[in-house]
Amino acid sequence: MRLSQKASKTAEYMALFRALETIESPRIRLFNDPYSKNFLSAPLRIAELLFRTPLVRQFIHGVMDNRWPGAFYSGVARTRLIDDVLRSSVQDGINQVVILGAGFDTRAYRLPELRTCAVFEVDHPSTLEVKKGVISRLPTMNTEHVRFVAIDFVEQSLEEILLKAGFDKSNSAMFIWEGVTNYLTADAVDQTLRFIANCASDTRLVFTYVDKAVLNEGSQFVGSKALAKTLNQIGEPWSFGLNPSGVNQFLQDRGFELVEDLGSVDYRSRYMRNRYTNSDVYLRGYEFYRIAQANVK
Ligand SMILES: C[S@@+](CC[C@H](N)C(=O)[O-])C[C@H]1O[C@@H](n2cnc3c(N)ncnc32)[C@H](O)[C@@H]1O
């Protein structure tokens, strides 16, 4: 990923998706993220404001789904799934949470369960600085329980940096790695997993990955060519993926027990089937985007 002075654009797109989902009626929305809109640049903030009008909302959904089929539905369903996994880990007694490549993730502020946890938000300095700047202007975002940790996963050791930031390796933790592995090198993914696997017992991980077949130029996945073009244009091309049939072994080899590996049809169906009568709305595209949960052996 070629991040330099600018914050990650894909992190901003995720903030947009969460801000748009928050506008939906409380009866049907998958979560309430009142903070996301603050991370949007002017054009996306305008889109967020326009989205409040039902007719325009339909139009914006149409534009997004034409351009990146399934990205929105997959993005918000995965957000909810990870919220659920995180809440249940905290209920089980986990009180350290590490959000790797946190971008503009606002779980530390919007999930009350996390207020009694030590939360580490780890990201590239360019994105992290922008996040800290926005948060400093929003006094309602309480950061007492949060530590911001700057890293380049490709260049630096997560272990060294996280321990310096006060992470307690002898205490179990929940690691969230959402929307990030696809931007890294195989070596960076490997090193990160090996560090996590060496943490205390009952340490858990939830992460997303893309089916590596989508990285091929000839990929047959719906929307994958247009998506690759956008990612190249914004300087955040995907560089890493896994073969879903090999994920169990991949994790075993690195010290994990696989709990669940879901394709995006599974998690979109889980959270959206009661919301739309026509599954074509939320199941088209993005089949390559998966979520896996694993525990340290
Ligand atoms: C698609 S965004 C996901 C952000 C967040 N996890 C979410 O779901 O909203 C990808 C994130 O990975 C971070 N990232 C990408 N490459 C990185 C690297 N080499 N080192 C540190 N962070 C990186 C970006 O800064 C960005 O915040």
mmCIF file of C-alpha atoms and ligand atoms in Angstrom:
data_model
loop_
_atom_site.group_PDB
_atom_site.id
_atom_site.type_symbol
_atom_site.label_atom_id
_atom_site.label_comp_id
_atom_site.label_asym_id
_atom_site.label_seq_id
_atom_site.Cartn_x
_atom_site.Cartn_y
_atom_site.Cartn_z
ATOM 1 C CA MET A 1 0.000 0.000 0.000
ATOM 2 C CA ARG A 2 1.411 3.397 -0.938
ATOM 3 C CA LEU A 3 0.350 5.407 2.082
ATOM 4 C CA SER A 4 2.409 8.564 2.490
ATOM 5 C CA GLN A 5 1.016 11.798 3.880
ATOM 6 C CA LYS A 6 -2.588 11.003 3.093
ATOM 7 C CA ALA A 7 -5.000 8.990 5.218
ATOM 8 C CA SER A 8 -6.260 5.750 3.708
ATOM 9 C CA LYS A 9 -9.094 6.380 1.270
ATOM 10 C CA THR A 10 -10.465 2.871 1.767
ATOM 11 C CA ALA A 11 -10.705 3.596 5.506
ATOM 12 C CA GLU A 12 -12.785 6.633 4.587
ATOM 13 C CA TYR A 13 -15.053 4.524 2.348
ATOM 14 C CA MET A 14 -15.667 2.183 5.272
ATOM 15 C CA ALA A 15 -16.549 5.206 7.421
ATOM 16 C CA LEU A 16 -18.980 6.283 4.690
ATOM 17 C CA PHE A 17 -20.675 2.865 4.620
ATOM 18 C CA ARG A 18 -21.071 2.937 8.416
ATOM 19 C CA ALA A 19 -22.371 6.499 8.375
ATOM 20 C CA LEU A 20 -24.937 5.553 5.711
ATOM 21 C CA GLU A 21 -26.043 2.466 7.621
ATOM 22 C CA THR A 22 -26.546 4.626 10.701
ATOM 23 C CA ILE A 23 -29.070 6.768 8.793
ATOM 24 C CA GLU A 24 -31.311 3.717 8.262
ATOM 25 C CA SER A 25 -34.229 3.328 10.653
ATOM 26 C CA PRO A 26 -33.204 2.013 14.111
ATOM 27 C CA ARG A 27 -35.636 -0.830 13.412
ATOM 28 C CA ILE A 28 -33.534 -2.269 10.603
ATOM 29 C CA ARG A 29 -30.019 -0.863 10.840
ATOM 30 C CA LEU A 30 -27.268 -3.278 11.849
ATOM 31 C CA PHE A 31 -25.517 -0.831 14.184
ATOM 32 C CA ASN A 32 -25.467 2.779 15.248
ATOM 33 C CA ASP A 33 -22.218 4.572 14.442
ATOM 34 C CA PRO A 34 -22.800 8.267 15.112
ATOM 35 C CA TYR A 35 -19.075 9.084 14.838
ATOM 36 C CA SER A 36 -18.221 7.809 11.346
ATOM 37 C CA LYS A 37 -19.531 10.833 9.502
ATOM 38 C CA ASN A 38 -16.905 13.011 11.152
ATOM 39 C CA PHE A 39 -14.153 11.212 9.247
ATOM 40 C CA LEU A 40 -15.581 12.014 5.817
ATOM 41 C CA SER A 41 -14.054 14.518 3.427
ATOM 42 C CA ALA A 42 -16.371 17.171 1.962
ATOM 43 C CA PRO A 43 -17.740 15.229 -1.078
ATOM 44 C CA LEU A 44 -18.547 12.140 0.981
ATOM 45 C CA ARG A 45 -20.018 14.277 3.765
ATOM 46 C CA ILE A 46 -22.348 15.791 1.160
ATOM 47 C CA ALA A 47 -23.316 12.282 -0.021
ATOM 48 C CA GLU A 48 -24.041 11.384 3.612
ATOM 49 C CA LEU A 49 -26.299 14.440 3.996
ATOM 50 C CA LEU A 50 -28.129 13.716 0.727
ATOM 51 C CA PHE A 51 -28.594 10.085 1.763
ATOM 52 C CA ARG A 52 -31.065 11.255 4.405
ATOM 53 C CA THR A 53 -33.647 11.861 1.636
ATOM 54 C CA PRO A 54 -35.253 8.503 0.706
ATOM 55 C CA LEU A 55 -35.276 9.049 -3.075
ATOM 56 C CA VAL A 56 -31.669 10.193 -3.138
ATOM 57 C CA ARG A 57 -30.829 7.255 -0.890
ATOM 58 C CA GLN A 58 -32.017 4.840 -3.560
ATOM 59 C CA PHE A 59 -29.952 6.695 -6.136
ATOM 60 C CA ILE A 60 -26.777 6.609 -4.028
ATOM 61 C CA HIS A 61 -27.247 2.888 -3.345
ATOM 62 C CA GLY A 62 -27.607 2.401 -7.101
ATOM 63 C CA VAL A 63 -24.412 4.340 -7.858
ATOM 64 C CA MET A 64 -22.398 2.499 -5.193
ATOM 65 C CA ASP A 65 -23.692 -0.895 -6.228
ATOM 66 C CA ASN A 66 -23.025 -0.268 -9.877
ATOM 67 C CA ARG A 67 -19.498 0.807 -9.194
ATOM 68 C CA TRP A 68 -18.534 -1.748 -6.545
ATOM 69 C CA PRO A 69 -21.231 -4.474 -6.492
ATOM 70 C CA GLY A 70 -21.810 -5.786 -2.980
ATOM 71 C CA ALA A 71 -19.198 -3.613 -1.258
ATOM 72 C CA PHE A 72 -21.667 -1.702 0.910
ATOM 73 C CA TYR A 73 -23.720 -4.731 1.994
ATOM 74 C CA SER A 74 -20.613 -6.771 2.659
ATOM 75 C CA GLY A 75 -18.978 -3.878 4.556
ATOM 76 C CA VAL A 76 -21.868 -3.239 6.931
ATOM 77 C CA ALA A 77 -22.663 -6.928 7.514
ATOM 78 C CA ARG A 78 -19.048 -7.641 8.383
ATOM 79 C CA THR A 79 -19.019 -4.653 10.747
ATOM 80 C CA ARG A 80 -21.977 -6.122 12.615
ATOM 81 C CA LEU A 81 -20.517 -9.622 12.654
ATOM 82 C CA ILE A 82 -17.263 -8.347 14.148
ATOM 83 C CA ASP A 83 -19.192 -6.243 16.692
ATOM 84 C CA ASP A 84 -20.994 -9.421 17.778
ATOM 85 C CA VAL A 85 -17.773 -11.439 18.053
ATOM 86 C CA LEU A 86 -16.152 -8.657 20.050
ATOM 87 C CA ARG A 87 -19.078 -8.238 22.452
ATOM 88 C CA SER A 88 -19.189 -11.924 23.153
ATOM 89 C CA SER A 89 -15.417 -12.007 23.833
ATOM 90 C CA VAL A 90 -15.739 -9.150 26.315
ATOM 91 C CA GLN A 91 -18.610 -11.020 27.985
ATOM 92 C CA ASP A 92 -16.249 -13.992 28.289
ATOM 93 C CA GLY A 93 -13.836 -11.782 30.242
ATOM 94 C CA ILE A 94 -11.426 -10.461 27.591
ATOM 95 C CA ASN A 95 -10.378 -6.943 28.562
ATOM 96 C CA GLN A 96 -7.634 -6.153 26.024
ATOM 97 C CA VAL A 97 -8.642 -5.327 22.459
ATOM 98 C CA VAL A 98 -6.225 -4.666 19.621
ATOM 99 C CA ILE A 99 -7.634 -3.199 16.419
ATOM 100 C CA LEU A 100 -5.042 -3.717 13.706
ATOM 101 C CA GLY A 101 -5.295 -1.274 10.792
ATOM 102 C CA ALA A 102 -8.057 0.465 12.742
ATOM 103 C CA GLY A 103 -8.615 3.195 10.162
ATOM 104 C CA PHE A 104 -11.736 5.094 11.195
ATOM 105 C CA ASP A 105 -13.185 2.171 13.145
ATOM 106 C CA THR A 106 -15.157 3.675 16.055
ATOM 107 C CA ARG A 107 -15.880 0.550 18.100
ATOM 108 C CA ALA A 108 -13.798 1.863 20.996
ATOM 109 C CA TYR A 109 -16.239 4.777 21.321
ATOM 110 C CA ARG A 110 -19.598 3.392 20.240
ATOM 111 C CA LEU A 111 -19.597 0.005 22.014
ATOM 112 C CA PRO A 112 -20.147 0.643 25.740
ATOM 113 C CA GLU A 113 -18.659 -2.795 26.524
ATOM 114 C CA LEU A 114 -15.236 -1.526 25.459
ATOM 115 C CA ARG A 115 -15.066 1.323 27.957
ATOM 116 C CA THR A 116 -13.674 -0.999 30.615
ATOM 117 C CA CYS A 117 -11.129 -2.572 28.235
ATOM 118 C CA ALA A 118 -7.682 -1.402 27.198
ATOM 119 C CA VAL A 119 -8.103 -0.732 23.472
ATOM 120 C CA PHE A 120 -5.114 -0.376 21.137
ATOM 121 C CA GLU A 121 -5.853 1.268 17.803
ATOM 122 C CA VAL A 122 -2.984 0.388 15.517
ATOM 123 C CA ASP A 123 -2.544 1.955 12.095
ATOM 124 C CA HIS A 124 -0.205 3.573 9.634
ATOM 125 C CA PRO A 125 0.882 7.026 10.915
ATOM 126 C CA SER A 126 -0.768 8.839 7.960
ATOM 127 C CA THR A 127 -4.220 7.477 8.802
ATOM 128 C CA LEU A 128 -3.705 7.563 12.554
ATOM 129 C CA GLU A 129 -2.781 11.256 12.610
ATOM 130 C CA VAL A 130 -5.950 12.177 10.720
ATOM 131 C CA LYS A 131 -8.029 10.056 13.098
ATOM 132 C CA LYS A 132 -6.452 11.639 16.170
ATOM 133 C CA GLY A 133 -7.017 15.116 14.691
ATOM 134 C CA VAL A 134 -10.735 14.458 14.153
ATOM 135 C CA ILE A 135 -11.144 12.914 17.604
ATOM 136 C CA SER A 136 -9.419 15.862 19.276
ATOM 137 C CA ARG A 137 -12.138 18.125 17.858
ATOM 138 C CA LEU A 138 -14.942 15.904 19.198
ATOM 139 C CA PRO A 139 -15.081 16.138 22.973
ATOM 140 C CA THR A 140 -17.868 13.512 23.083
ATOM 141 C CA MET A 141 -15.382 10.825 22.050
ATOM 142 C CA ASN A 142 -13.817 9.634 25.278
ATOM 143 C CA THR A 143 -10.335 8.234 24.581
ATOM 144 C CA GLU A 144 -9.228 7.439 28.133
ATOM 145 C CA HIS A 145 -9.247 3.691 27.485
ATOM 146 C CA VAL A 146 -7.625 3.963 24.018
ATOM 147 C CA ARG A 147 -3.976 3.946 23.027
ATOM 148 C CA PHE A 148 -3.062 5.012 19.506
ATOM 149 C CA VAL A 149 -0.201 3.006 18.070
ATOM 150 C CA ALA A 150 1.534 3.994 14.829
ATOM 151 C CA ILE A 151 3.052 1.269 12.674
ATOM 152 C CA ASP A 152 3.812 0.233 9.121
ATOM 153 C CA PHE A 153 3.032 -3.505 9.223
ATOM 154 C CA VAL A 154 5.299 -4.127 6.260
ATOM 155 C CA GLU A 155 8.327 -2.339 7.729
ATOM 156 C CA GLN A 156 8.027 -2.683 11.501
ATOM 157 C CA SER A 157 7.618 -5.293 14.197
ATOM 158 C CA LEU A 158 4.137 -5.300 15.725
ATOM 159 C CA GLU A 159 5.408 -7.037 18.844
ATOM 160 C CA GLU A 160 8.026 -4.394 19.632
ATOM 161 C CA ILE A 161 5.691 -1.477 19.029
ATOM 162 C CA LEU A 162 2.672 -2.933 20.817
ATOM 163 C CA LEU A 163 4.659 -3.920 23.917
ATOM 164 C CA LYS A 164 6.115 -0.400 24.076
ATOM 165 C CA ALA A 165 2.553 0.955 23.952
ATOM 166 C CA GLY A 166 1.656 -1.066 27.078
ATOM 167 C CA PHE A 167 0.113 -4.231 25.602
ATOM 168 C CA ASP A 168 0.205 -7.019 28.203
ATOM 169 C CA LYS A 169 1.296 -10.212 26.473
ATOM 170 C CA SER A 170 0.512 -12.297 29.553
ATOM 171 C CA ASN A 171 -3.157 -11.270 29.446
ATOM 172 C CA SER A 172 -5.498 -12.653 26.788
ATOM 173 C CA ALA A 173 -6.691 -10.291 24.086
ATOM 174 C CA MET A 174 -9.074 -9.945 21.185
ATOM 175 C CA PHE A 175 -7.373 -8.968 17.915
ATOM 176 C CA ILE A 176 -9.486 -7.446 15.155
ATOM 177 C CA TRP A 177 -7.931 -7.248 11.702
ATOM 178 C CA GLU A 178 -10.714 -5.969 9.478
ATOM 179 C CA GLY A 179 -10.131 -4.993 5.873
ATOM 180 C CA VAL A 180 -6.348 -4.977 6.150
ATOM 181 C CA THR A 181 -4.602 -8.256 5.206
ATOM 182 C CA ASN A 182 -5.419 -7.697 1.519
ATOM 183 C CA TYR A 183 -3.142 -4.615 1.494
ATOM 184 C CA LEU A 184 -0.105 -6.319 3.032
ATOM 185 C CA THR A 185 2.709 -8.639 2.020
ATOM 186 C CA ALA A 186 2.618 -12.368 2.794
ATOM 187 C CA ASP A 187 5.554 -11.803 5.126
ATOM 188 C CA ALA A 188 3.793 -9.031 7.092
ATOM 189 C CA VAL A 189 0.681 -11.212 7.480
ATOM 190 C CA ASP A 190 2.813 -14.147 8.578
ATOM 191 C CA GLN A 191 4.810 -12.135 11.157
ATOM 192 C CA THR A 192 1.658 -10.593 12.603
ATOM 193 C CA LEU A 193 -0.091 -13.954 12.957
ATOM 194 C CA ARG A 194 2.957 -15.518 14.590
ATOM 195 C CA PHE A 195 3.108 -12.692 17.141
ATOM 196 C CA ILE A 196 -0.606 -13.075 17.978
ATOM 197 C CA ALA A 197 -0.236 -16.850 18.294
ATOM 198 C CA ASN A 198 2.447 -16.257 20.936
ATOM 199 C CA CYS A 199 0.175 -14.189 23.158
ATOM 200 C CA ALA A 200 -1.620 -15.524 26.247
ATOM 201 C CA SER A 201 -3.954 -18.502 26.024
ATOM 202 C CA ASP A 202 -7.558 -17.637 25.148
ATOM 203 C CA THR A 203 -6.315 -14.882 22.842
ATOM 204 C CA ARG A 204 -8.700 -14.609 19.901
ATOM 205 C CA LEU A 205 -8.538 -13.236 16.397
ATOM 206 C CA VAL A 206 -11.137 -12.158 13.892
ATOM 207 C CA PHE A 207 -9.819 -11.121 10.489
ATOM 208 C CA THR A 208 -10.935 -10.591 6.943
ATOM 209 C CA TYR A 209 -9.161 -11.853 3.861
ATOM 210 C CA VAL A 210 -9.879 -12.029 0.172
ATOM 211 C CA ASP A 211 -10.005 -15.204 -1.875
ATOM 212 C CA LYS A 212 -6.684 -15.003 -3.664
ATOM 213 C CA ALA A 213 -8.355 -15.851 -6.992
ATOM 214 C CA VAL A 214 -9.655 -12.268 -7.026
ATOM 215 C CA LEU A 215 -6.084 -10.968 -7.345
ATOM 216 C CA ASN A 216 -5.699 -12.577 -10.784
ATOM 217 C CA GLU A 217 -6.154 -10.245 -13.718
ATOM 218 C CA GLY A 218 -8.562 -12.725 -15.262
ATOM 219 C CA SER A 219 -10.723 -12.922 -12.112
ATOM 220 C CA GLN A 220 -14.308 -13.931 -12.875
ATOM 221 C CA PHE A 221 -15.774 -12.492 -9.670
ATOM 222 C CA VAL A 222 -18.554 -9.975 -10.330
ATOM 223 C CA GLY A 223 -17.196 -6.419 -10.132
ATOM 224 C CA SER A 224 -13.609 -7.404 -9.431
ATOM 225 C CA LYS A 225 -12.078 -5.623 -12.440
ATOM 226 C CA ALA A 226 -13.737 -2.281 -11.692
ATOM 227 C CA LEU A 227 -12.817 -2.627 -8.040
ATOM 228 C CA ALA A 228 -9.160 -3.320 -8.874
ATOM 229 C CA LYS A 229 -9.158 -0.230 -11.104
ATOM 230 C CA THR A 230 -10.516 2.006 -8.307
ATOM 231 C CA LEU A 231 -8.030 0.587 -5.805
ATOM 232 C CA ASN A 232 -5.155 1.236 -8.190
ATOM 233 C CA GLN A 233 -6.369 4.770 -8.824
ATOM 234 C CA ILE A 234 -6.438 5.610 -5.115
ATOM 235 C CA GLY A 235 -3.045 3.956 -4.564
ATOM 236 C CA GLU A 236 -4.335 1.097 -2.391
ATOM 237 C CA PRO A 237 -4.141 -2.017 -4.584
ATOM 238 C CA TRP A 238 -4.775 -5.426 -3.065
ATOM 239 C CA SER A 239 -1.675 -7.549 -2.732
ATOM 240 C CA PHE A 240 -2.521 -10.534 -0.536
ATOM 241 C CA GLY A 241 -5.173 -13.220 -0.438
ATOM 242 C CA LEU A 242 -5.675 -16.814 0.684
ATOM 243 C CA ASN A 243 -7.224 -19.889 -0.808
ATOM 244 C CA PRO A 244 -10.338 -20.511 1.362
ATOM 245 C CA SER A 245 -9.845 -24.278 1.191
ATOM 246 C CA GLY A 246 -6.376 -23.879 2.725
ATOM 247 C CA VAL A 247 -7.234 -21.412 5.512
ATOM 248 C CA ASN A 248 -7.674 -24.026 8.214
ATOM 249 C CA GLN A 249 -4.185 -25.445 7.556
ATOM 250 C CA PHE A 250 -2.695 -21.957 7.106
ATOM 251 C CA LEU A 251 -3.896 -20.993 10.594
ATOM 252 C CA GLN A 252 -2.949 -24.345 12.159
ATOM 253 C CA ASP A 253 0.597 -23.923 10.855
ATOM 254 C CA ARG A 254 0.791 -20.568 12.616
ATOM 255 C CA GLY A 255 -0.552 -21.710 15.994
ATOM 256 C CA PHE A 256 -4.307 -21.136 15.653
ATOM 257 C CA GLU A 257 -7.459 -23.202 15.825
ATOM 258 C CA LEU A 258 -10.005 -22.097 13.233
ATOM 259 C CA VAL A 259 -13.416 -21.328 14.768
ATOM 260 C CA GLU A 260 -15.333 -20.175 11.712
ATOM 261 C CA ASP A 261 -14.574 -19.079 8.149
ATOM 262 C CA LEU A 262 -17.512 -17.374 6.467
ATOM 263 C CA GLY A 263 -17.970 -16.291 2.885
ATOM 264 C CA SER A 264 -19.724 -12.982 2.307
ATOM 265 C CA VAL A 265 -22.902 -14.685 1.075
ATOM 266 C CA ASP A 266 -23.111 -16.350 4.512
ATOM 267 C CA TYR A 267 -22.630 -13.256 6.610
ATOM 268 C CA ARG A 268 -24.724 -11.007 4.368
ATOM 269 C CA SER A 269 -27.557 -13.564 4.511
ATOM 270 C CA ARG A 270 -27.216 -13.853 8.274
ATOM 271 C CA TYR A 271 -27.763 -10.145 8.823
ATOM 272 C CA MET A 272 -29.827 -9.028 5.840
ATOM 273 C CA ARG A 273 -32.265 -11.714 4.870
ATOM 274 C CA ASN A 274 -34.996 -10.219 7.076
ATOM 275 C CA ARG A 275 -34.419 -6.755 5.676
ATOM 276 C CA TYR A 276 -34.881 -7.291 1.952
ATOM 277 C CA THR A 277 -37.368 -9.513 0.154
ATOM 278 C CA ASN A 278 -35.081 -9.781 -2.876
ATOM 279 C CA SER A 279 -31.715 -11.364 -2.091
ATOM 280 C CA ASP A 280 -30.279 -9.960 -5.373
ATOM 281 C CA VAL A 281 -30.113 -6.605 -3.577
ATOM 282 C CA TYR A 282 -27.581 -7.708 -0.960
ATOM 283 C CA LEU A 283 -25.967 -10.862 -2.367
ATOM 284 C CA ARG A 284 -24.673 -9.617 -5.728
ATOM 285 C CA GLY A 285 -20.891 -9.177 -5.923
ATOM 286 C CA TYR A 286 -18.122 -9.263 -3.304
ATOM 287 C CA GLU A 287 -18.240 -13.076 -2.931
ATOM 288 C CA PHE A 288 -14.452 -13.026 -2.560
ATOM 289 C CA TYR A 289 -14.490 -11.165 0.777
ATOM 290 C CA ARG A 290 -14.324 -13.520 3.767
ATOM 291 C CA ILE A 291 -14.176 -13.386 7.573
ATOM 292 C CA ALA A 292 -12.368 -15.910 9.730
ATOM 293 C CA GLN A 293 -12.321 -16.352 13.484
ATOM 294 C CA ALA A 294 -9.544 -18.249 15.206
ATOM 295 C CA ASN A 295 -8.266 -18.915 18.720
ATOM 296 C CA VAL A 296 -4.685 -19.256 19.847
ATOM 297 C CA LYS A 297 -3.948 -22.971 20.374
HETATM 298 C C1 LIG B 1 -9.857 -0.717 4.275
HETATM 299 S S1 LIG B 1 -9.102 0.176 5.563
HETATM 300 C C2 LIG B 1 -9.880 -0.659 6.940
HETATM 301 C C3 LIG B 1 -9.919 0.197 8.137
HETATM 302 C C4 LIG B 1 -10.700 -0.374 9.316
HETATM 303 N N1 LIG B 1 -10.152 -1.615 9.783
HETATM 304 C C5 LIG B 1 -12.152 -0.533 8.980
HETATM 305 O O1 LIG B 1 -12.632 -1.662 8.860
HETATM 306 O O2 LIG B 1 -12.803 0.487 8.836
HETATM 307 C C6 LIG B 1 -7.443 -0.446 5.579
HETATM 308 C C7 LIG B 1 -6.611 0.087 6.751
HETATM 309 O O3 LIG B 1 -5.338 -0.575 6.744
HETATM 310 C C8 LIG B 1 -4.330 0.367 7.039
HETATM 311 N N2 LIG B 1 -3.068 -0.107 6.428
HETATM 312 C C9 LIG B 1 -2.887 -0.530 5.156
HETATM 313 N N3 LIG B 1 -1.588 -0.848 4.957
HETATM 314 C C10 LIG B 1 -0.965 -0.649 6.134
HETATM 315 C C11 LIG B 1 0.374 -0.810 6.569
HETATM 316 N N4 LIG B 1 1.342 -1.236 5.751
HETATM 317 N N5 LIG B 1 0.676 -0.515 7.856
HETATM 318 C C12 LIG B 1 -0.287 -0.066 8.697
HETATM 319 N N6 LIG B 1 -1.583 0.102 8.341
HETATM 320 C C13 LIG B 1 -1.909 -0.185 7.084
HETATM 321 C C14 LIG B 1 -4.830 1.657 6.399
HETATM 322 O O4 LIG B 1 -4.229 2.804 6.956
HETATM 323 C C15 LIG B 1 -6.320 1.576 6.671
HETATM 324 O O5 LIG B 1 -6.673 2.190 7.864
#
